[in-house]
C-alpha cells in the first residue's frame, strides 16, 4: 500500500485544524480505528470496517455511533484522495440517530427572584454571593453557565458595559450589559473584596476559598437552591437546571420581539449571534413554547388577520 495511514492521520488532523476545526476526540478515535484494522489484518479502510468500529460499543447512545463513524469518514475521504486503493469512500447517512433534547424549565420572573434570594441563604458567604450573582447574570444575558464560570475580571467592562465571552469552538463575542447588571456585578465584587479582605483578582465568580467557582459546585448548589424554592413540577420537565435560564432568556427575547412587532426572522438571526451559535438553526432549540409566548403569537396573528379583512 502506498499510503502510511498513521502518517496520513497526522497530516489530516493538522490540515483540518489549520482551517479552524477543533476535531475533539478525533485523535484517539482514528488511532483506535487503525488499531482495529491492524488487529483484523487489514491495511485498507473499508466501509465494513468503519461500521464495525462505529458500533463497537453497543451500550452507548446512537449519536456516539454517528460521531465515531463521522470521525473515520472524514479521514477516509482524505486517504482516498491520496490513493483510492487505500480507502473506500464512506457515504453519509449510513447511521442515523435522532437528536433529543430535554424540555427546559421556563422560570417566571418571580421564580428567578426567588432563586436569587434563596442563594443568599447558603452558609458559605462567598458561595452565596457568587450563586446569587451567577443566577442573575445568566437570566440577564443568556450566557451558557460554563461561559459565565470561565469569565475572569478582565472580561468585565463597566464602560462600555459589556462582557468579552469565549464560547464554544473558542469563538469570542462581546455581550452588552444592562446598567442594572453592571451595578449587580460591581456590588458583588465589592462584597467579595470585603469578605476576602483583598481586592478582587482572577476569576469573576469565585468559590468558598476564593478560587474560580467550579462548575460541579455551582450545579450542586443550584440544585439545593431550586429544591429550597419548591418549584412546582411542569409536564415533561426534569429537575430545574442552571442551563434553563438560557432558554428563558431566548424565549423572553422572542416574546419582546412579537410585542414590538419586529421581524421575527431578523430577531432570531441577531439572537443566534448574541448567544454564540454557529447557525441560527441551533437557536430554535432554545425557543420552547410557553403560555405567554403562545398568547403573544396568537394576538399578533389576530391583529394581522384583522388587517387583511379590513
Coordinates of C-alpha atoms in Angstrom, one line a residue:
X1 CA 0.0 0.0 0.0
X2 CA 1.3 3.4 -1.0
X3 CA -0.2 5.3 2.0
X4 CA 1.1 5.2 5.6
X5 CA -2.2 5.5 7.4
X6 CA -0.6 6.8 10.7
X7 CA 1.3 9.5 8.8
X8 CA -1.8 10.3 6.8
X9 CA -3.7 10.7 10.1
X10 CA -1.2 13.2 11.4
X11 CA -1.4 15.2 8.1
X12 CA -5.2 15.1 8.0
X13 CA -5.7 16.3 11.5
X14 CA -3.1 19.1 11.1
X15 CA -4.7 20.3 7.9
X16 CA -8.2 20.3 9.3
X17 CA -7.2 22.1 12.5
X18 CA -5.2 24.7 10.5
X19 CA -8.6 25.6 8.9
X20 CA -10.2 26.1 12.3
X21 CA -11.7 22.7 13.0
X22 CA -11.3 21.5 16.6
X23 CA -12.0 17.8 15.9
X24 CA -12.4 16.9 19.6
X25 CA -11.7 13.2 20.2
X26 CA -10.6 12.6 16.6
X27 CA -7.0 11.8 17.6
X28 CA -7.8 8.8 19.7
X29 CA -10.8 7.7 17.7
X30 CA -8.8 7.4 14.5
X31 CA -5.9 5.8 16.4
X32 CA -8.3 3.2 17.8
X33 CA -9.7 2.6 14.3
X34 CA -6.2 2.0 13.0
X35 CA -5.6 -0.5 15.8
X36 CA -8.8 -2.3 14.9
X37 CA -7.6 -2.5 11.2
X38 CA -4.2 -4.0 12.4
X39 CA -6.0 -6.5 14.7
X40 CA -8.1 -7.6 11.8
X41 CA -5.1 -7.9 9.5
X42 CA -6.4 -5.1 7.3
X43 CA -4.3 -2.4 5.7
X44 CA -7.0 -0.5 3.8
X45 CA -10.0 1.5 5.1
X46 CA -13.3 -0.1 4.1
X47 CA -17.0 0.8 4.8
X48 CA -17.5 -2.5 6.5
X49 CA -14.6 -1.9 8.9
X50 CA -15.8 1.6 9.6
X51 CA -19.3 0.4 10.5
X52 CA -17.8 -2.3 12.8
X53 CA -15.8 0.4 14.6
X54 CA -18.8 2.8 14.8
X55 CA -21.0 0.1 16.5
X56 CA -18.2 -1.4 18.7
X57 CA -19.8 0.0 21.9
X58 CA -23.5 -1.2 21.6
X59 CA -24.5 0.1 25.0
X60 CA -23.9 3.7 24.1
X61 CA -26.2 6.2 22.5
X62 CA -26.7 6.2 18.8
X63 CA -25.3 9.7 18.5
X64 CA -22.0 8.4 19.7
X65 CA -22.0 5.7 17.0
X66 CA -22.6 8.5 14.5
X67 CA -19.8 10.6 15.9
X68 CA -17.4 7.6 15.7
X69 CA -18.3 6.9 12.1
X70 CA -18.0 10.6 11.1
X71 CA -14.5 10.8 12.5
X72 CA -13.5 7.9 10.3
X73 CA -15.5 9.1 7.3
X74 CA -13.5 12.4 7.0
X75 CA -10.2 10.6 7.4
X76 CA -11.2 8.0 4.8
X77 CA -12.0 10.7 2.3
X78 CA -8.6 12.2 2.9
X79 CA -6.8 8.9 2.4
X80 CA -9.0 8.1 -0.7
X81 CA -7.8 11.4 -2.2
X82 CA -4.2 10.3 -1.7
X83 CA -4.7 6.8 -3.1
X84 CA -8.2 5.4 -4.0
X85 CA -6.9 1.9 -3.4
X86 CA -6.1 2.7 0.2
X87 CA -9.6 3.7 1.4
X88 CA -13.2 3.4 0.3
X89 CA -15.4 6.5 0.4
X90 CA -17.8 6.2 3.3
X91 CA -21.2 7.6 2.3
X92 CA -23.0 9.9 4.7
X93 CA -26.2 8.7 6.4
X94 CA -25.2 5.1 7.0
X95 CA -26.1 5.5 10.7
X96 CA -28.7 7.9 11.9
X97 CA -29.6 8.9 15.4
X98 CA -32.4 11.2 16.4
X99 CA -31.3 14.2 18.5
X100 CA -33.4 14.5 21.5
X101 CA -33.3 17.5 23.9
X102 CA -34.6 17.9 27.3
X103 CA -37.6 20.1 27.9
X104 CA -36.4 23.2 29.7
X105 CA -37.9 24.5 32.9
X106 CA -39.1 28.0 32.0
X107 CA -38.8 30.2 35.1
X108 CA -41.1 33.1 35.7
X109 CA -39.6 36.4 36.8
X110 CA -40.9 35.7 40.3
X111 CA -39.2 32.3 40.4
X112 CA -35.9 33.8 39.2
X113 CA -36.1 36.3 42.0
X114 CA -36.9 33.5 44.5
X115 CA -33.9 31.5 43.3
X116 CA -31.6 34.5 43.7
X117 CA -33.0 35.2 47.2
X118 CA -32.6 31.5 48.2
X119 CA -28.9 31.7 47.0
X120 CA -28.1 34.3 49.7
X121 CA -29.1 31.8 52.4
X122 CA -26.2 29.4 51.6
X123 CA -24.0 29.1 54.7
X124 CA -20.7 29.8 52.8
X125 CA -20.8 33.6 52.3
X126 CA -18.6 33.6 49.1
X127 CA -20.7 30.8 47.5
X128 CA -23.9 32.6 48.4
X129 CA -22.7 35.8 46.8
X130 CA -21.4 34.0 43.7
X131 CA -24.5 31.9 43.2
X132 CA -26.8 35.0 43.6
X133 CA -24.7 36.8 41.0
X134 CA -24.4 33.8 38.7
X135 CA -28.2 33.2 38.6
X136 CA -28.9 36.9 37.9
X137 CA -26.1 37.1 35.3
X138 CA -27.4 34.0 33.3
X139 CA -31.0 35.3 33.5
X140 CA -29.9 38.8 32.2
X141 CA -27.5 37.7 29.5
X142 CA -28.4 34.2 28.3
X143 CA -24.8 33.0 28.7
X144 CA -24.0 29.3 29.0
X145 CA -23.2 28.5 32.6
X146 CA -19.8 27.3 31.5
X147 CA -19.1 30.6 29.8
X148 CA -20.1 32.6 32.9
X149 CA -17.9 30.4 35.2
X150 CA -14.9 30.8 32.8
X151 CA -15.0 34.6 32.9
X152 CA -12.2 36.5 34.5
X153 CA -12.2 40.0 35.8
X154 CA -10.6 41.3 32.6
X155 CA -13.7 40.1 30.6
X156 CA -15.9 42.6 32.5
X157 CA -16.1 46.2 31.4
X158 CA -18.4 48.8 33.1
X159 CA -17.6 51.4 30.5
X160 CA -18.6 50.4 27.9
X161 CA -20.8 48.0 29.7
X162 CA -20.0 44.6 28.3
X163 CA -18.5 41.1 28.7
X164 CA -15.9 39.5 26.5
X165 CA -17.1 35.9 26.3
X166 CA -15.3 32.9 24.9
X167 CA -17.8 30.3 23.8
X168 CA -17.8 27.0 22.0
X169 CA -15.1 26.4 19.5
X170 CA -13.1 29.2 21.1
X171 CA -15.4 31.8 19.4
X172 CA -15.1 35.2 21.2
X173 CA -18.1 37.6 21.3
X174 CA -19.0 40.8 23.0
X175 CA -22.1 40.7 25.1
X176 CA -23.6 44.1 26.0
X177 CA -24.8 44.6 29.6
X178 CA -27.8 46.5 31.0
X179 CA -26.8 49.1 33.6
X180 CA -28.6 47.1 36.3
X181 CA -26.3 44.1 35.5
X182 CA -23.2 46.2 35.7
X183 CA -24.4 47.5 39.1
X184 CA -25.0 44.0 40.3
X185 CA -21.6 42.8 39.3
X186 CA -19.9 45.8 40.8
X187 CA -21.8 45.3 44.1
X188 CA -20.7 41.6 44.0
X189 CA -17.1 42.5 43.5
X190 CA -17.2 45.0 46.4
X191 CA -18.8 42.3 48.7
X192 CA -16.3 39.8 47.6
X193 CA -13.4 42.1 48.4
X194 CA -14.9 42.7 51.9
X195 CA -15.4 39.0 52.5
X196 CA -11.8 38.1 51.5
X197 CA -10.1 41.2 52.8
X198 CA -8.4 41.8 49.5
X199 CA -9.2 43.4 46.1
X200 CA -10.9 41.1 43.7
X201 CA -8.5 39.4 41.2
X202 CA -8.6 36.4 38.9
X203 CA -11.9 34.8 38.1
X204 CA -15.1 36.9 38.0
X205 CA -17.0 34.3 40.1
X206 CA -15.3 32.6 42.9
X207 CA -15.8 29.6 45.2
X208 CA -15.6 29.3 49.0
X209 CA -11.8 29.7 49.1
X210 CA -11.5 32.5 46.6
X211 CA -10.6 30.4 43.5
X212 CA -12.7 30.1 40.4
X213 CA -16.2 28.8 41.1
X214 CA -16.2 25.2 40.0
X215 CA -18.9 24.0 37.5
X216 CA -19.9 21.0 39.6
X217 CA -20.0 23.1 42.8
X218 CA -22.3 25.6 41.1
X219 CA -24.6 23.0 39.7
X220 CA -24.9 21.2 43.0
X221 CA -25.6 24.5 44.8
X222 CA -28.2 25.4 42.3
X223 CA -30.0 22.0 42.8
X224 CA -30.2 22.8 46.5
X225 CA -31.4 26.3 45.8
X226 CA -34.1 25.1 43.4
X227 CA -35.2 22.4 45.9
X228 CA -35.5 25.0 48.7
X229 CA -37.7 27.2 46.4
X230 CA -40.1 24.2 45.9
X231 CA -40.6 25.0 42.3
X232 CA -43.8 23.3 41.0
X233 CA -43.3 20.4 38.6
X234 CA -44.0 21.0 34.9
X235 CA -45.1 18.5 32.4
X236 CA -42.2 16.9 30.5
X237 CA -39.6 18.8 32.6
X238 CA -36.9 17.2 34.8
X239 CA -35.4 19.0 37.7
X240 CA -34.6 22.7 37.2
X241 CA -31.1 23.4 35.9
X242 CA -28.9 26.5 35.5
X243 CA -28.9 26.0 31.8
X244 CA -32.7 26.5 31.7
X245 CA -32.0 30.2 32.4
X246 CA -30.6 30.4 28.9
X247 CA -33.8 29.1 27.4
X248 CA -35.8 31.6 29.4
X249 CA -33.7 34.4 28.0
X250 CA -34.2 33.2 24.4
X251 CA -38.0 32.8 24.9
X252 CA -38.3 36.2 26.5
X253 CA -36.4 37.8 23.7
X254 CA -38.8 36.3 21.2
X255 CA -41.8 37.5 23.3
X256 CA -40.4 41.0 23.3
X257 CA -39.9 40.9 19.5
X258 CA -43.5 39.8 18.9
X259 CA -44.9 42.5 21.3
X260 CA -42.8 45.1 19.5
X261 CA -44.0 43.9 16.0
X262 CA -40.4 43.2 14.9
X263 CA -39.3 40.9 12.1
X264 CA -39.0 37.5 13.9
X265 CA -36.6 36.0 11.4
X266 CA -34.3 39.0 11.8
X267 CA -34.6 38.8 15.6
X268 CA -33.7 35.1 15.6
X269 CA -30.6 35.8 13.4
X270 CA -29.5 38.5 15.8
X271 CA -30.2 36.3 18.8
X272 CA -28.1 33.5 17.3
X273 CA -25.2 35.8 17.1
X274 CA -25.7 37.1 20.6
X275 CA -26.0 33.6 22.1
X276 CA -22.9 32.5 20.2
X277 CA -24.5 30.0 17.9
X278 CA -22.7 29.0 14.7
X279 CA -26.0 28.8 12.9
X280 CA -29.5 30.3 13.6
X281 CA -30.8 26.8 13.2
X282 CA -29.3 26.0 16.6
X283 CA -31.2 28.9 18.2
X284 CA -34.6 27.3 17.5
X285 CA -33.7 24.6 20.1
X286 CA -34.0 27.3 22.8
X287 CA -37.4 28.6 21.7
X288 CA -39.6 26.4 23.7
X289 CA -43.3 27.0 23.8
X290 CA -44.7 28.9 26.8
X291 CA -48.2 30.1 27.6
X292 CA -47.0 33.7 27.4
X293 CA -45.3 33.2 24.1
X294 CA -48.3 31.4 22.6
X295 CA -50.6 34.2 23.8
X296 CA -48.4 36.9 22.2
X297 CA -48.2 35.0 18.9
X298 CA -51.9 34.4 18.9
X299 CA -52.6 38.1 19.5
X300 CA -50.3 39.1 16.7
X301 CA -51.9 36.6 14.3
X302 CA -55.3 38.0 15.2
X303 CA -54.1 41.6 14.5
X304 CA -52.7 40.5 11.2
X305 CA -55.8 38.7 10.1
X306 CA -58.0 41.7 11.2
X307 CA -55.8 44.0 9.0
X308 CA -56.3 41.7 6.0
X309 CA -60.1 41.7 6.3
X310 CA -60.4 45.4 6.8

